[in-house]
Coordinates of C-alpha atoms in Angstrom, one line a residue:
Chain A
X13 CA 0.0 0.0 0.0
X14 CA 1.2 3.7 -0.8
X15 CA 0.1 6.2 1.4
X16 CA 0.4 10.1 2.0
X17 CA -0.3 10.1 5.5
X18 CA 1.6 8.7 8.5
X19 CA 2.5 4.8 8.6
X20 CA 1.2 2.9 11.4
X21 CA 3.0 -0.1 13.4
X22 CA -0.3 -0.9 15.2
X23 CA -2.3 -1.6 12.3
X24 CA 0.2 -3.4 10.3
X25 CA 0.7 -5.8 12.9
X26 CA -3.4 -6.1 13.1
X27 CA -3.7 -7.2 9.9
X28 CA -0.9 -10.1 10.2
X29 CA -1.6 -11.1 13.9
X30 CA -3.2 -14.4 13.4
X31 CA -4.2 -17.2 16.3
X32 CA -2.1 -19.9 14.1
X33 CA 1.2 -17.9 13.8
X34 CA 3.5 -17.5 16.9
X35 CA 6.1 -15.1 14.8
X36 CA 5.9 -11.4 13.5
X37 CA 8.3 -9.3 12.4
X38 CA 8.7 -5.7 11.5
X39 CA 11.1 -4.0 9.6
X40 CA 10.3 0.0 10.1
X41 CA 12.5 1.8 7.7
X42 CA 13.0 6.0 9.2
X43 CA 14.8 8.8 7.5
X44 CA 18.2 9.5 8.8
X45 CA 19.6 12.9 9.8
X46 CA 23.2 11.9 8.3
X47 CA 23.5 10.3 5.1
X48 CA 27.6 9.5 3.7
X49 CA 28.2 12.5 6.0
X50 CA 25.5 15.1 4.7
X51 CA 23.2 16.6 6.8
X52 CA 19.5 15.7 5.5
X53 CA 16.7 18.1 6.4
X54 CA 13.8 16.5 5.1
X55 CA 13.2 14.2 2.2
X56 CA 10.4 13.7 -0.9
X57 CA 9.2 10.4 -2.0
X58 CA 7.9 10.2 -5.5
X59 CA 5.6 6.7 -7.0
X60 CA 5.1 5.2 -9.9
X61 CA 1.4 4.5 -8.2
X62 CA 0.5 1.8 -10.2
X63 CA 3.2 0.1 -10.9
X64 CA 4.3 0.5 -7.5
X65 CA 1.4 -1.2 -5.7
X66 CA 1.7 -4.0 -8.9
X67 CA 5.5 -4.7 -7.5
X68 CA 5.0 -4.3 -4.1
X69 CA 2.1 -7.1 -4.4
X70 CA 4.3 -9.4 -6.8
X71 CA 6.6 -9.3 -3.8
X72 CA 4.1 -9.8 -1.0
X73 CA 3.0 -13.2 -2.9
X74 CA 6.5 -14.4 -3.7
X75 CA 7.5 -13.8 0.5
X76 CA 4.3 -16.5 1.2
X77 CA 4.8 -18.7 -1.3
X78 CA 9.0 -19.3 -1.0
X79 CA 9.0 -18.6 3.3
X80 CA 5.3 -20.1 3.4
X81 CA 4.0 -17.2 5.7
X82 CA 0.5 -16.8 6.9
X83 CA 0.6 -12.8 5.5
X84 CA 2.4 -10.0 4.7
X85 CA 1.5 -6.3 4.8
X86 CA 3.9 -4.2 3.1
X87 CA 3.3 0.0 3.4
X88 CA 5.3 2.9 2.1
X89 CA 4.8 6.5 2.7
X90 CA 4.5 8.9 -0.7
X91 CA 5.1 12.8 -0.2
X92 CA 7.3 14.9 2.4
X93 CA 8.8 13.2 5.1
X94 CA 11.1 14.7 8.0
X95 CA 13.8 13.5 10.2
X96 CA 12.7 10.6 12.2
X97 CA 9.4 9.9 10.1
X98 CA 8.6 6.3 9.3
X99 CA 9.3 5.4 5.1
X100 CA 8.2 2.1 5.1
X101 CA 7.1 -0.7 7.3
X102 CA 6.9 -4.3 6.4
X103 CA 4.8 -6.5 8.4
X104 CA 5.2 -10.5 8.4
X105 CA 3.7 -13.4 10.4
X106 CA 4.5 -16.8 10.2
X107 CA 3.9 -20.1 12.4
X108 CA 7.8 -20.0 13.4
X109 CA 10.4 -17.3 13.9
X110 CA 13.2 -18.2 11.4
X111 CA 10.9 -17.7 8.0
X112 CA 9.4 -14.4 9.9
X113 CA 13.0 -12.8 9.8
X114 CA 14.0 -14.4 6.5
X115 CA 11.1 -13.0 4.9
X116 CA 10.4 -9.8 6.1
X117 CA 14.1 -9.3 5.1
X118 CA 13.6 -10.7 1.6
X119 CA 10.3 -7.9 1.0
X120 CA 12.3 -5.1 2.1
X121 CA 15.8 -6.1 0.2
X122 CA 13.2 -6.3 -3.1
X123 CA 11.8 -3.6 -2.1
X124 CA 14.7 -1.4 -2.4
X125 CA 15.7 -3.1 -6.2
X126 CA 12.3 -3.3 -7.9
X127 CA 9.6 -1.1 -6.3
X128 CA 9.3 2.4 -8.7
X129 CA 9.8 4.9 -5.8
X130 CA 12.3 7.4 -5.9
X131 CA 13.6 9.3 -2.8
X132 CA 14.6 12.8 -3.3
X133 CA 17.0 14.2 -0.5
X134 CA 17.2 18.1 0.8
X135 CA 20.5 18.9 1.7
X136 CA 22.0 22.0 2.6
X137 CA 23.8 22.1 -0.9
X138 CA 20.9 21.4 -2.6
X139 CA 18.5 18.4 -3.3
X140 CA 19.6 14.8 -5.1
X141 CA 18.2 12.2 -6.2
X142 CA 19.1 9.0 -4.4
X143 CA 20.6 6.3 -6.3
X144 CA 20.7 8.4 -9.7
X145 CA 23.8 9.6 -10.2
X146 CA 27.2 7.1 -10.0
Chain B
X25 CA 0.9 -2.7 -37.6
X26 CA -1.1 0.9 -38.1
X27 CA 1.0 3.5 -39.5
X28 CA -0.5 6.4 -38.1
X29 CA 0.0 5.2 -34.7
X30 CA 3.7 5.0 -35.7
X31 CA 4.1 8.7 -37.0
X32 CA 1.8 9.7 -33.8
X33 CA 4.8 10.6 -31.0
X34 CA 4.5 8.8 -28.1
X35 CA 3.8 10.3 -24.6
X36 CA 6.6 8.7 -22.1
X37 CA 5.6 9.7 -18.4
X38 CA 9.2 10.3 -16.8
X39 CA 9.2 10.3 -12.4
X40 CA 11.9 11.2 -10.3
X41 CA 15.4 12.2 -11.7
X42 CA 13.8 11.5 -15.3
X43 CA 11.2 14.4 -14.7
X44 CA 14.2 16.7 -14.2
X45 CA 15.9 15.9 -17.1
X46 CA 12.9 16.0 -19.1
X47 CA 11.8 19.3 -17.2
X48 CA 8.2 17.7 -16.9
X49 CA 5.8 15.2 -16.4
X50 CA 6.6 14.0 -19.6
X51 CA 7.8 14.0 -23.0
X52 CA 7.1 12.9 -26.7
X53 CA 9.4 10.7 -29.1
X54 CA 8.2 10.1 -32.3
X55 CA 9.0 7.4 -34.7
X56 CA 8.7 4.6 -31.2
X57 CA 5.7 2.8 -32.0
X58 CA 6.2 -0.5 -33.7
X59 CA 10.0 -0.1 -32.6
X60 CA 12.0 -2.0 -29.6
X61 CA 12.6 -0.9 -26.3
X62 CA 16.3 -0.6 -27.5
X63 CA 15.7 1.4 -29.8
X64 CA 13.3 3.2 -27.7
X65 CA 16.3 3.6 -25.1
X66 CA 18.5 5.0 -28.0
X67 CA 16.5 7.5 -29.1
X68 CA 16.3 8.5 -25.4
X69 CA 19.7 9.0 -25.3
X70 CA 20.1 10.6 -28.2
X71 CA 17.0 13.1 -27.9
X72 CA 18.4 13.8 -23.8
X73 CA 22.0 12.9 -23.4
X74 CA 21.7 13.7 -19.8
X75 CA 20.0 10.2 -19.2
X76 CA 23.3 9.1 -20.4
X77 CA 24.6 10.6 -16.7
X78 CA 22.4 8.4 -14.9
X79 CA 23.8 5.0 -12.9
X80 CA 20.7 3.3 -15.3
X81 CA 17.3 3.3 -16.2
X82 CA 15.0 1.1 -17.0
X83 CA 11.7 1.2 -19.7
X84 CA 8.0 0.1 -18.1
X85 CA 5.1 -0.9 -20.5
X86 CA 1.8 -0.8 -19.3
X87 CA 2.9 -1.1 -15.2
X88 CA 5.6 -4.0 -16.1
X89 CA 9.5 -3.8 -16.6
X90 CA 9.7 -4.2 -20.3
X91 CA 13.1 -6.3 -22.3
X92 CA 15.3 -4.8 -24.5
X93 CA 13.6 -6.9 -27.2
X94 CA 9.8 -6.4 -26.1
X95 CA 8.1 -4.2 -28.9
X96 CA 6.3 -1.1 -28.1
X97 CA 3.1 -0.7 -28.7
X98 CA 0.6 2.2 -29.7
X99 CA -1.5 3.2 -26.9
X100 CA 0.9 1.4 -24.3
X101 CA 1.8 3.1 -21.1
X102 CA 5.7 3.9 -21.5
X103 CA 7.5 5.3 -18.2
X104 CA 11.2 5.8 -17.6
X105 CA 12.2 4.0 -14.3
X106 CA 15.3 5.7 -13.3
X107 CA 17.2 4.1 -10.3
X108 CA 14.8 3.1 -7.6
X109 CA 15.3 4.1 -4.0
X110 CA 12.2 3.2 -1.5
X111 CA 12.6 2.1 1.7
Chain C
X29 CA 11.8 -6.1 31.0
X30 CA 9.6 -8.2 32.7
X31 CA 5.9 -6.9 32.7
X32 CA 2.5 -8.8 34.1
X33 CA 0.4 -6.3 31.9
X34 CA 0.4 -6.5 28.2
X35 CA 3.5 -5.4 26.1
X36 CA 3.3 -2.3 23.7
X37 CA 4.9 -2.5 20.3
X38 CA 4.7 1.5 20.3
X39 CA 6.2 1.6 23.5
X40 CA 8.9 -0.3 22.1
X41 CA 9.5 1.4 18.8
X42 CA 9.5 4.5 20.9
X43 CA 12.3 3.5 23.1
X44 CA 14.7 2.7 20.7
X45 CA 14.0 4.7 17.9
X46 CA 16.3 7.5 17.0
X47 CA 17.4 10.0 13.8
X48 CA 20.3 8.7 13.7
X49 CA 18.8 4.9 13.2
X50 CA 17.3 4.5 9.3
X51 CA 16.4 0.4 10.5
X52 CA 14.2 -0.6 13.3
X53 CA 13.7 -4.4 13.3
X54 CA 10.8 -6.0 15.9
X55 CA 10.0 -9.5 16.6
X56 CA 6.3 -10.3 18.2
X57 CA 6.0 -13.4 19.4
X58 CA 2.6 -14.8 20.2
X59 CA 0.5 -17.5 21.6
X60 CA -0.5 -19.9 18.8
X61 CA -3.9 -21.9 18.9
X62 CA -1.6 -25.2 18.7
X63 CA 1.5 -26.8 19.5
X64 CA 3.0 -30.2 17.8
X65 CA -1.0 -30.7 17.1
X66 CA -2.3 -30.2 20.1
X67 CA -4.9 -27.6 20.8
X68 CA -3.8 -25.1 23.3
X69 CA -6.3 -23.2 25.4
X70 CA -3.4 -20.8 27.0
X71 CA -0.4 -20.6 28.8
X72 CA 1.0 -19.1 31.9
X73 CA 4.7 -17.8 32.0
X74 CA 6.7 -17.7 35.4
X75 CA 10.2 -15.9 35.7
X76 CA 12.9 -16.5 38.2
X77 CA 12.5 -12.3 37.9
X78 CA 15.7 -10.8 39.2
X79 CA 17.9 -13.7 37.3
X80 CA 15.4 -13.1 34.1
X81 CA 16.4 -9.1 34.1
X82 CA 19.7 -9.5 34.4
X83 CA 19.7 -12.6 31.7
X84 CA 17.5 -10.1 29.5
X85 CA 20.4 -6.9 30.0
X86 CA 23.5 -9.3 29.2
X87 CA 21.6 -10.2 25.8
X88 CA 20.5 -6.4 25.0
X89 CA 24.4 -5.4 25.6
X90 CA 26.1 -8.3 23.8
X91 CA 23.6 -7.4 20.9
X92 CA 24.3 -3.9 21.0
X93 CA 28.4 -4.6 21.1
X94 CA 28.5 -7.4 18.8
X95 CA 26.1 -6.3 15.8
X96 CA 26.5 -2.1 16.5
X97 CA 23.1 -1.3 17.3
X98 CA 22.0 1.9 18.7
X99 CA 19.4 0.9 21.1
X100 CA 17.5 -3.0 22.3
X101 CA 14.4 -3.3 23.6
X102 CA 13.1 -6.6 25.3
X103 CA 9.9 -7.0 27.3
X104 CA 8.5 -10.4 28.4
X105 CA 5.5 -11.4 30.1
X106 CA 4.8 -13.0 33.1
X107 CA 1.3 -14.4 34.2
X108 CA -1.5 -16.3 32.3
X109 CA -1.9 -15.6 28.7
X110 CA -4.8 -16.0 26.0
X111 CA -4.6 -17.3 22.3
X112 CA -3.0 -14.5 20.1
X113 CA -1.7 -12.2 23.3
X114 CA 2.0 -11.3 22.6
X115 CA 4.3 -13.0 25.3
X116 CA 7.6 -10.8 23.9
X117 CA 8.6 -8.2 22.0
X118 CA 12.0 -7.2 20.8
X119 CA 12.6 -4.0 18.9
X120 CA 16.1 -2.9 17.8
X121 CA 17.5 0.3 15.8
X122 CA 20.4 0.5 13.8
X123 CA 21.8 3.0 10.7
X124 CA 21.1 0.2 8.5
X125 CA 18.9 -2.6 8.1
X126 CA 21.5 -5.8 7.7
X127 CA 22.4 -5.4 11.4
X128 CA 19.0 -4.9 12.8
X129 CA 17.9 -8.1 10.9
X130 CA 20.4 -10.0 12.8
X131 CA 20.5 -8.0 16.2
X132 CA 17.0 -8.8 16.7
X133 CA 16.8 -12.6 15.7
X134 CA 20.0 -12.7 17.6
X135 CA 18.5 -11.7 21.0
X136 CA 15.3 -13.7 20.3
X137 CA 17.2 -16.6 19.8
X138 CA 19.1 -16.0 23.1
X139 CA 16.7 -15.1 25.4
X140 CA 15.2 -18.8 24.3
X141 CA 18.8 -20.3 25.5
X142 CA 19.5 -18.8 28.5
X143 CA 16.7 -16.5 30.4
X144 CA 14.9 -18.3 33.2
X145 CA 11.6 -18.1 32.4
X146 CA 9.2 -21.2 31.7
X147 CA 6.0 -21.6 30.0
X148 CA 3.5 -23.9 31.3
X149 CA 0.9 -25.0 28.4
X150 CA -2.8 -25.6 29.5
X151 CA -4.5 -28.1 26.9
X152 CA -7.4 -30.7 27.2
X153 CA -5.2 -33.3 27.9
X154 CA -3.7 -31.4 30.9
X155 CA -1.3 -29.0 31.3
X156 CA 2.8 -29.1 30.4
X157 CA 6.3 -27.2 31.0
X158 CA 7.6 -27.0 27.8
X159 CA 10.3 -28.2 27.3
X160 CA 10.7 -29.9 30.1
X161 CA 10.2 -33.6 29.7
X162 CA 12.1 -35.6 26.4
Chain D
X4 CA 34.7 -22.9 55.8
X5 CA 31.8 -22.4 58.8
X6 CA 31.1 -25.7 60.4
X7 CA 27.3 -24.3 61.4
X8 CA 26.7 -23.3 58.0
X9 CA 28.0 -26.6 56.7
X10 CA 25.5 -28.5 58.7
X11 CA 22.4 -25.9 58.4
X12 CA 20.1 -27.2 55.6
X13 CA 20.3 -24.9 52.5
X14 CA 17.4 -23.4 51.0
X15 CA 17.2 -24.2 47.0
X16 CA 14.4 -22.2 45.3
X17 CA 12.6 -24.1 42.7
X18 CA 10.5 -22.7 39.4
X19 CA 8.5 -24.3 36.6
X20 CA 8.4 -28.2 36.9
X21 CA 11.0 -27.8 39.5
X22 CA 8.2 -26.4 41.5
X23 CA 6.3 -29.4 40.6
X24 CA 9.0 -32.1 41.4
X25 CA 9.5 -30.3 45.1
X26 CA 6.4 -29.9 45.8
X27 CA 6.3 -26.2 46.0
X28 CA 8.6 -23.3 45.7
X29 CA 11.6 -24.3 47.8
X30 CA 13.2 -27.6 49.0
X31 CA 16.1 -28.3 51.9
X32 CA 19.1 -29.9 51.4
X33 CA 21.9 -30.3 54.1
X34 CA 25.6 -31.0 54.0
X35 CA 25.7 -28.6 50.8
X36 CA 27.6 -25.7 51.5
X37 CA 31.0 -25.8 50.8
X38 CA 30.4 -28.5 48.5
X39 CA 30.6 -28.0 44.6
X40 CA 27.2 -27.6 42.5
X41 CA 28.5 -30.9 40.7
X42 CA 27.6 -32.9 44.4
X43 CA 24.9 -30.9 45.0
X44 CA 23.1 -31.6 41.7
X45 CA 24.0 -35.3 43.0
X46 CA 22.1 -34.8 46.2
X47 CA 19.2 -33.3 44.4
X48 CA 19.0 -36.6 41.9
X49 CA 19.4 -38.8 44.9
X50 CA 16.9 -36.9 47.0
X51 CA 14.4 -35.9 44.4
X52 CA 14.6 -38.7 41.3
X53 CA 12.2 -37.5 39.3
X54 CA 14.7 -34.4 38.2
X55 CA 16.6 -37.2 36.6
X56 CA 13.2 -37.6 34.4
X57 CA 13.8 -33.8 32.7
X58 CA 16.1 -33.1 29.7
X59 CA 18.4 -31.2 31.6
X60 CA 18.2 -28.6 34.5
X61 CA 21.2 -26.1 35.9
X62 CA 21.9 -24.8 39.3
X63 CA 21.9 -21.0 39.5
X64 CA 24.2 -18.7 42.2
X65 CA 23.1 -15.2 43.0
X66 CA 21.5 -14.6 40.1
X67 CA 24.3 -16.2 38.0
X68 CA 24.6 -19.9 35.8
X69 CA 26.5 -21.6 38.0
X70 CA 29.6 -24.3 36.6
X71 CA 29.7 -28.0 38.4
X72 CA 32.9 -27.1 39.9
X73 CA 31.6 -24.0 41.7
X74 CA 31.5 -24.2 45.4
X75 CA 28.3 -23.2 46.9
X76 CA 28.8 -21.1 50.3
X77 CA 26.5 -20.5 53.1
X78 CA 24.0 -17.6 52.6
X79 CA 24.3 -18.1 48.5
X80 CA 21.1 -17.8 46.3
X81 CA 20.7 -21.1 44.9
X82 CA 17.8 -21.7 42.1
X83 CA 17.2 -25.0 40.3
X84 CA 16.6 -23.8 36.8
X85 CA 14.9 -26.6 34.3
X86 CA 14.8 -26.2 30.6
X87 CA 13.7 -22.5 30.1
X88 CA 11.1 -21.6 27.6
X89 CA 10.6 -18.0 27.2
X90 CA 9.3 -16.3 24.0

């Protein structure tokens, strides 16, 4: 899910929660004040919508099937974000621990490679676009 | 293969770093319809060297990452995926 | 921390989040409706407390030391529990995401070794310590 | 090493199916300070059999794990501490 208001823990953990699984995990992704040594003041995430919500499902199904989880909830804020805000939060529940962590890890590490969002960073010497530029 | 739709430029939705270099929302290549995504890419690169600067980019069709070889289509939904960075 | 009332995943992420941290990583683990097969009505948890809090620091330290985390959080509970109710919650923060992956499975995996807590299961067939018995 | 201590009987505090086996929350053993935790583990399986029936169990100090070749003293802490099963 993409959304332009604030990410919460709470419900992402009511949507997995389930009576047969005894593992969650949560990965809560924030924005950093320091980034390779550059002071961040605030940052802007731009979507692909559509797309976005296409790969960010195509991942959600292929973290069931290969750690056979009982469900994943995958959200990621759009729009201005300051210091300390929460980007993203991925949301996994599983019967054991060990897929809970190997998954959750796997929709976040996909995440970062496939998912069409682009993070825009304000800086004192100006704003970049992560990942861009070599 | 209709060749209006191939003399028709096509509209190429451009996001993040891409909007910059296109200054827009947008932009229009003609002669893409009909073509490659290769040679869709080398037209980009021709038309806006700068995209030449970036680490990569990748070509969408209709909401999916499209191949080199995959052939554009007419009325298909063509985005420039610069680098991605969520999370 | 060793708490008889239920645990707070907010509480958590508020403890150890931090704008220097860009990863927070939580394990929930919960009561599941079965066990090997069996059905499982609930539980009750009993701590050897003052042993439990100090097993509990040691991991939170040597998790902080050996995987450069910024901050652990680890709350247990004591006392009878229901189907779904979380018995512990681990929440870590780190700059990056590798580390809190493998902070916070680390200390869950620990805790389950060494802190002296026991979990008695209450089923139709009677009640069990896990664990206990081969 | 205190000869009165050495006779008093030493209070061992027992949780989980320890709690069980005793019979409640503590049990008495004598002759078992200034001994190691290796004898007094011995005396507990002589005593008490049925901790022979568990997978394992360790003896805790003052709060600490406690090694067989520890000597227990008079006035120590000492827990029985079965398999543990938190989380």
């Amino acid at each position: 899910m993409l959304s332009g208001e604030p990410l919460s823990l709470d419900d992402c953990q009511s949507f997995v929660a389930h009576p047969s699984c005894g593992g969650l995990c949560f990965f809560v992704g924030t924005i950093r004040d320091l980034n390779l040594g550059e002071t961040v003041t605030h940052l802007e995430f731009e979507a692909y919508a559509p797309m976005a919500v296409r790969e960010m499902r195509k991942i959600a199904v292929a973290a069931r099937e290969r750690f056979g989880l009982h469900a994943v909830s995958l959200h990621h804020r759009t729009g201005d974000l300051a210091i300390g805000d929460t980007a993203v939060i991925v949301a996994v529940s599983s019967k054991h621990r060990k897929p809970a962590f190997e998954g959750c890890e796997f929709v976040i590490d996909e995440l970062k490679k496939t998912v069409p969002i682009w993070k825009r960073e304000f800086r004192a010497d100006g704003t970049h676009w992560l990942n861009a530029r070599p | 293969m209709d060749k209006l739709a191939h003399l028709t430029p096509m509209k190429i939705l451009c996001f993040g770093v891409a909007r910059e270099i296109a200054g827009g929302s947008h932009l229009f290549l003609d002669d893409v319809a009909g073509g490659t995504v290769a040679s869709l890419r080398e037209r980009l690169l021709r038309d806006y060297p700068a995209f030449g600067e970036l680490v990569s980019f990748a070509v969408a069709r209709n909401e999916e990452y499209a191949e080199d070889t995959d052939i554009v289509e007419a009325g298909d939904e063509v985005v420039i995926i610069p680098p991605v960075a969520g999370g």
